[in-house]
C-alpha positions in Angstrom: 18.8 6.6 51.3 20.1 3.2 50.0 23.5 2.6 48.4 22.1 2.5 44.9 20.4 5.9 45.2 23.4 7.4 46.9 25.7 6.2 44.1 23.3 7.4 41.4 23.3 10.8 43.1 27.1 10.9 43.3 27.4 9.7 39.7 24.9 12.3 38.5 26.8 15.1 40.2 30.1 13.8 38.7 28.8 13.2 35.2 27.0 16.5 35.3 30.2 18.3 36.1 32.0 16.3 33.5 29.6 17.2 30.7 29.8 20.8 31.8 33.5 20.7 31.5 33.3 19.0 28.1 30.8 21.5 26.8 33.0 24.3 28.1 36.0 22.7 26.4 34.1 22.4 23.1 32.5 25.9 23.2 35.1 28.0 24.9 38.2 27.0 22.8 36.5 27.5 19.4 36.3 31.3 19.5 40.0 31.4 20.6 41.0 29.1 17.8 39.2 31.2 15.2 40.4 34.5 16.6 44.1 33.5 16.9 44.4 31.1 13.9 41.7 32.1 11.5 38.8 30.1 10.1 40.7 28.4 7.3 43.8 27.6 9.4 41.6 26.2 12.2 39.7 24.1 9.6 43.0 22.6 8.4 43.9 21.9 12.0 40.7 20.0 12.5 41.4 18.0 9.3 45.0 17.2 10.4 43.9 15.9 13.9 41.7 13.2 12.3 44.4 10.6 13.0 44.9 11.3 16.7 41.1 11.7 17.1 40.6 8.2 15.6 43.1 6.8 18.0 41.4 8.5 21.0 38.2 6.7 20.0 40.1 3.4 19.6 40.9 3.2 23.3 37.5 1.6 23.7 39.1 -1.7 22.4 41.0 -3.9 24.8 40.6 -1.5 27.8 36.8 -1.5 27.6 36.7 -5.3 27.1 38.8 -5.8 30.2 37.0 -3.3 32.3 33.5 -4.8 31.6 34.7 -8.4 32.2 36.5 -7.3 35.4 33.4 -5.6 36.8 31.1 -8.5 36.0 33.4 -11.1 37.5 34.2 -9.0 40.6 30.5 -8.3 41.2 29.7 -12.1 41.0 32.4 -12.8 43.6 34.9 -14.3 41.2 37.7 -12.1 42.4 40.6 -14.3 41.5 39.4 -14.5 37.9 38.8 -10.7 37.9 42.4 -10.0 38.9 43.7 -12.5 36.3 41.6 -10.7 33.6 43.0 -7.3 34.8 46.7 -8.5 34.6 46.1 -10.1 31.2 44.3 -7.0 29.9 47.1 -4.7 31.1 49.6 -6.7 29.0 47.3 -6.6 26.0 46.8 -2.8 26.3 50.5 -2.3 26.4 51.0 -4.4 23.3 48.2 -2.4 21.6 50.0 0.8 22.6 53.3 -0.3 21.0 51.5 -1.5 17.9 49.7 1.9 17.7 53.0 3.7 17.8 54.3 1.6 14.9 51.2 1.9 12.8 51.0 5.7 13.4 54.6 6.1 12.3 54.0 4.1 9.1 50.8 6.2 8.4 52.6 9.5 8.9 55.4 8.3 6.6 53.0 7.2 3.9 51.1 10.5 4.1 54.4 12.5 3.9 55.5 10.4 0.9 52.2 11.3 -0.9 52.8 14.9 0.0 49.5 15.2 1.9 51.0 17.7 4.4 52.3 19.9 1.6 48.7 20.5 0.5 47.8 22.0 3.8 47.9 25.7 4.9 50.0 24.5 7.9 53.7 24.0 7.3 54.7 20.4 6.8 57.2 20.1 9.6 54.9 21.7 12.2 52.0 19.5 11.1 54.0 16.3 11.4 55.4 17.1 14.8 52.1 18.3 16.2 50.2 15.3 15.0 52.9 12.9 16.3 52.7 14.5 19.8 48.9 14.3 19.8 49.0 10.6 18.7 51.3 9.8 21.6 49.0 11.5 24.0 46.0 9.5 22.7 48.0 6.2 22.9 48.9 6.8 26.5 45.2 7.3 27.2 44.6 3.6 26.2 45.2 2.7 29.9 42.3 4.8 31.2 39.4 2.5 30.3 41.3 -0.4 31.7 41.7 1.2 35.2 38.2 2.7 35.2 36.8 -0.8 35.8 38.4 -0.9 39.3 36.5 2.3 40.3 33.2 0.8 39.1 33.8 -2.5 40.9 34.6 -0.5 44.1 31.4 1.4 43.5 33.4 4.6 43.3 32.6 5.5 39.7 32.0 9.1 40.7 35.6 9.4 41.9 36.9 8.2 38.5 34.7 10.8 36.7 35.9 13.6 39.0 39.5 12.7 38.2 38.8 12.7 34.5 37.2 16.1 34.9 40.4 17.5 36.4 42.3 16.3 33.4 39.9 18.0 30.9 40.0 21.2 32.9 43.8 21.1 32.9 43.8 20.6 29.1 41.3 23.4 28.6 43.3 25.9 30.8 46.5 24.8 29.1 45.1 25.3 25.7 43.7 28.8 26.5 47.1 29.7 28.0 48.9 28.6 24.8 46.5 30.4 22.5 46.5 33.6 24.5 50.3 33.7 24.3 50.1 33.5 20.5 51.8 30.1 20.2 51.1 27.6 17.4 50.2 24.0 17.1 53.4 22.4 18.4 53.3 24.1 21.9 49.6 23.3 22.0 50.3 19.6 21.4 53.2 19.5 23.9 50.9 20.9 26.6 48.3 18.2 26.0 50.8 15.4 26.0 52.4 16.5 29.3 49.0 16.8 31.0 48.0 13.3 29.7 51.2 11.6 31.0 50.8 13.1 34.5 47.1 12.3 34.7 47.4 8.7 33.5 50.1 7.9 36.1 48.0 9.3 38.9 44.7 7.8 37.7 46.3 4.3 37.6 48.0 4.7 41.0 44.7 5.8 42.6 42.7 2.9 40.9 45.1 0.3 42.3 44.6 1.8 45.8 40.8 2.1 45.5 40.5 -1.7 45.0 43.4 -3.8 46.4 42.4 -7.2 45.2 46.1 -8.2 44.8 46.5 -8.4 48.6 44.2 -11.4 48.6 44.6 -12.8 45.1 47.7 -12.5 43.1 46.7 -12.2 39.5 48.6 -13.6 36.5 48.5 -13.5 32.7 46.3 -16.2 31.3 46.4 -17.3 27.7 42.7 -18.3 27.7 41.6 -14.9 28.9 43.9 -13.1 26.4 42.2 -14.9 23.5 38.6 -14.0 24.7 39.6 -10.5 25.6 41.2 -10.0 22.2 38.0 -11.2 20.5 35.8 -8.9 22.6 38.4 -6.1 22.2 38.1 -6.3 18.5 34.4 -6.0 18.8 34.7 -3.0 21.1 37.3 -1.5 18.7 34.7 -1.6 16.0 32.6 0.9 17.9 35.2 3.7 17.7 35.9 2.5 14.1 32.4 3.3 13.0 32.5 6.6 15.0 35.7 7.5 13.2 34.1 6.7 9.8 31.1 8.8 10.7 32.8 11.9 12.3 36.1 12.0 10.5 34.6 10.7 7.3 32.1 13.5 7.1 34.8 16.0 8.0 36.9 14.6 5.1 34.0 14.7 2.7 33.3 18.4 3.5 37.0 19.2 3.1 37.4 17.7 -0.4 34.0 18.9 -1.7 33.7 22.4 -0.1 37.0 23.4 1.4 38.6 24.2 4.8 36.2 27.1 5.7 33.3 24.7 5.2 35.0 22.2 7.6 35.0 24.9 10.3 31.3 25.7 9.7 30.2 22.1 9.6 32.2 21.0 12.7 31.2 24.0 14.8 27.5 23.6 14.0 27.8 19.8 14.8 29.7 20.6 18.0 27.1 23.1 19.2 24.1 20.9 18.4 25.8 17.9 20.1 25.9 19.8 23.4 22.5 18.2 24.0 24.0 14.8 23.2 26.5 15.5 26.0 23.6 15.9 28.4 22.1 12.7 27.1 25.4 10.9 27.6 25.5 12.3 31.1 22.3 10.4 32.0 23.6 7.1 30.6 27.0 7.5 32.3 25.3 8.2 35.6 23.2 5.0 35.4 25.7 2.7 33.7 28.0 1.8 36.7 25.1 0.9 38.9 23.2 -0.7 36.0 26.2 -3.0 35.4 26.6 -3.8 39.1 23.0 -4.8 39.4 23.3 -7.1 36.4 26.4 -8.7 38.0 24.4 -9.2 41.2 21.4 -10.7 39.2 18.9 -8.1 40.5 16.5 -8.2 37.5 13.9 -5.8 38.8 16.4 -3.1 39.7 18.3 -3.1 36.4 15.0 -3.3 34.4 13.8 -0.2 36.3 17.1 1.6 35.8 16.9 1.0 32.0 13.3 2.2 31.7 14.0 5.4 33.6 17.1 6.1 31.5 15.2 5.8 28.2 12.3 8.1 29.3 14.7 10.6 30.9 16.9 10.8 27.9 14.0 11.4 25.5 12.6 14.1 27.8 16.1 15.8 27.9 16.3 15.6 24.1 13.0 17.4 23.7 14.1 20.2 26.0 17.3 20.4 24.1 15.6 20.6 20.7 13.3 23.4 21.9 16.2 25.3 23.4 18.4 25.1 20.3 15.4 26.0 18.0 14.8 29.2 20.0 18.3 30.3 21.1 20.7 28.2 19.1 21.5 30.5 16.1 21.6 33.6 18.3 24.2 31.9 20.5 26.2 30.7 17.5 26.6 34.2 16.2 27.9 35.4 19.5 30.1 32.3 19.9 31.8 32.7 16.5 31.7 36.5 16.6 29.5 36.5 13.5 32.5 35.2 11.5 30.4 32.3 10.0 26.9 32.3 8.6 24.9 29.1 9.1 22.4 27.7 6.6 19.1 27.5 8.4 18.1 24.2 6.8 21.4 22.6 7.8 20.8 23.9 11.4 17.3 22.4 11.6 18.5 19.0 10.2 21.1 18.8 13.0 18.4 19.7 15.6 16.0 17.0 14.4 18.8 14.4 14.6 19.0 14.9 18.3 15.6 13.2 18.9 16.5 10.1 16.9 19.9 10.0 18.6 18.3 9.9 22.0 16.2 6.9 20.9 19.2 4.7 20.4 22.0 6.2 22.5 20.6 5.2 25.9 20.3 1.6 24.8 24.0 1.3 24.1 24.8 0.9 27.8 23.0 -2.5 27.6 25.6 -3.8 25.2 28.5 -2.5 27.4 27.0 -3.7 30.7 26.3 -7.2 29.4 29.7 -7.3 27.6 28.0 -8.0 24.2 29.3 -5.4 21.8 29.0 -7.2 18.5 25.5 -6.1 17.4 26.2 -2.5 18.3 29.5 -2.5 16.5 28.2 -4.1 13.3 25.1 -1.8 13.2 27.4 1.2 13.7 29.7 0.1 10.9 26.7 -0.3 8.5 25.1 3.0 9.5 28.3 5.0 9.3 29.2 3.8 5.8 25.7 4.6 4.6 25.9 8.0 6.2 29.3 9.0 4.7 28.4 7.8 1.2 25.1 9.6 1.4 26.9 12.7 2.7 29.4 12.6 -0.3 26.8 12.3 -3.0 24.2 14.7 -1.4 27.0 17.2 -0.6 28.0 17.4 -4.3 24.4 18.4 -5.2 23.1 20.5 -2.3 26.2 21.4 -0.4 26.3 21.4 3.4 22.6 20.7 3.6 23.2 17.4 1.8 26.0 16.5 4.2 23.7 17.2 7.1 21.1 14.9 5.7 23.7 12.2 5.3 24.6 12.6 8.9 21.0 12.4 10.0 20.7 9.0 8.2 23.0 7.4 10.8 20.7 8.3 13.7 17.6 7.1 11.7 19.2 3.7 11.0 20.5 3.1 14.5 17.2 4.2 16.2 15.4 1.4 14.4 18.1 -1.2 15.3 19.6 -0.5 18.7 16.7 0.0 21.1 14.6 -3.0 20.0 17.5 -5.4 20.3 18.5 -4.0 23.7 15.0 -4.7 25.0 15.4 -8.3 23.6 18.6 -8.8 25.5 17.1 -7.6 28.8 13.9 -9.5 28.1 11.8 -6.3 28.4 8.6 -5.9 26.3 8.7 -2.7 24.2 5.2 -1.7 25.4 6.3 -2.1 29.0 9.3 0.1 28.3 6.9 2.9 27.5 4.0 2.3 30.0 6.2 1.1 33.0 8.9 3.6 32.1 6.5 6.6 32.4 5.3 5.2 35.8 8.9 4.9 37.0 9.7 8.4 35.8 6.6 9.8 37.4 7.4 8.0 40.7 11.0 9.2 40.6 9.8 12.8 40.0 7.3 12.7 42.8 9.9 11.3 45.2 12.4 14.0 44.3 10.1 17.0 44.2 7.7 15.6 46.7 10.4 15.4 49.3 11.5 19.0 48.6 7.9 20.3 49.0 7.5 18.2 52.1 10.8 19.7 53.5 9.7 23.2 52.7 6.3 22.6 54.3 8.1 21.2 57.5 10.4 24.2 57.5 7.4 26.6 57.2 5.7 24.8 60.1 8.8 25.0 62.2 9.1 28.7 61.6 5.5 29.2 62.6 6.0 27.1 65.7 9.1 29.2 66.6 7.1 32.4 66.2 4.3 31.1 68.5 6.8 30.1 71.1 8.4 33.5 70.9 5.0 35.2 71.2 4.2 33.1 74.3 7.6 33.5 75.9 7.8 34.1 79.7 9.4 37.5 79.1 6.2 38.7 77.5 4.1 37.5 80.4 6.6 39.1 82.8 6.4 42.3 80.9 2.6 42.3 81.1 2.7 41.6 84.9 5.1 44.4 85.4 2.9 46.8 83.6 0.0 45.7 85.8 2.0 46.3 88.9 2.9 49.8 87.8 -0.8 50.6 87.2 -1.7 49.3 90.7 1.0 51.5 92.2 
């Protein structure tokens, strides 16, 4: 097995376990939240955590820009430049962290002055303290994308994913522990902050030891790199901006139109339906590190094949997910929420349909990241998210949660017609080849995987048959027959 296949296998195991952890985190905590805090209180908590959630998405900015440029330069043997980019990026991420603290403090002050927290079911002081602690945890996480590039460049992306898995598991266990003890939002936020600090320190330490470029090339902060990183960083930052507009915007729309209980209903349905998206994301994260490495090496045939396989695989996974949720989804939701919430069937089906459209464009996003060309994706996302939230607001006023679901679906519809065609253009792949050659690649891959398993089983069966024949014809049997004959002669 070649290095590429070995790394893809390692990445698939790592990302598979990561998505399992994320889905466990999403699905397991919700019943505990609802049971210990109540539907309305939990809905208010989801609304309050909009600010730290936005910040957690924002770590895609400078950190992602540095990570992608670092990998591309290191892969093309420009190691000195790669180390300069890393050192410059570290300084920029630190500046971004400080600015984030200042901006967040101002935002909380303004919200408090306008008495936003007093309108919540959660006490004002508790709300401010808990949100502040979560904001600090998200800001510290800004360093993680920066250091992830070193794992990818060392072709140890799976190690990075496993370490992140440990962090998510720790947060999950810590959250369950706090909820079971009956504590509120402040201890919950303190637990997450403590785990984040410990994880980030170890993750950075390990990344520096995985790839020790500084022993050969001493990097330094370069003004020219800072300018280009800042430009790309802003473009990457636009990606979490549109995700924030989309996810947090629709949450806010539901809150102001339909109330806190509707927030819980809408977000839990979206969370459950997006478990399929987690599996789709697993496929792209498995392929992305090797896809980017092959691009840096200039291996056109290899990265074309990786892209085609990812598109076909993702769509196949989406169809399986849609079928599964159609048959078992509502049944599982009732068990999951202990029948505390009733889901509108039309709303549920709209979320399921959106999975197919989401799969058409999501796999193509790795092209923009791997090529370090985030602008088209960012601008398309901004446009689609604004249209989606506006549509959700007006449709929600007329037909309730079904209207908000339709507004959410519009984003996937828009992006499916924009993202995939342009990704093919960047890679110089014909759209028809993406389908025809993609199915051939997928078929060959399936035959190789399952064919080898069948071949191994066949070989094992033949081996067992051979062993039985040897046993049957063993000298002991012949000796036994001879002894019997001698006894008869006597």
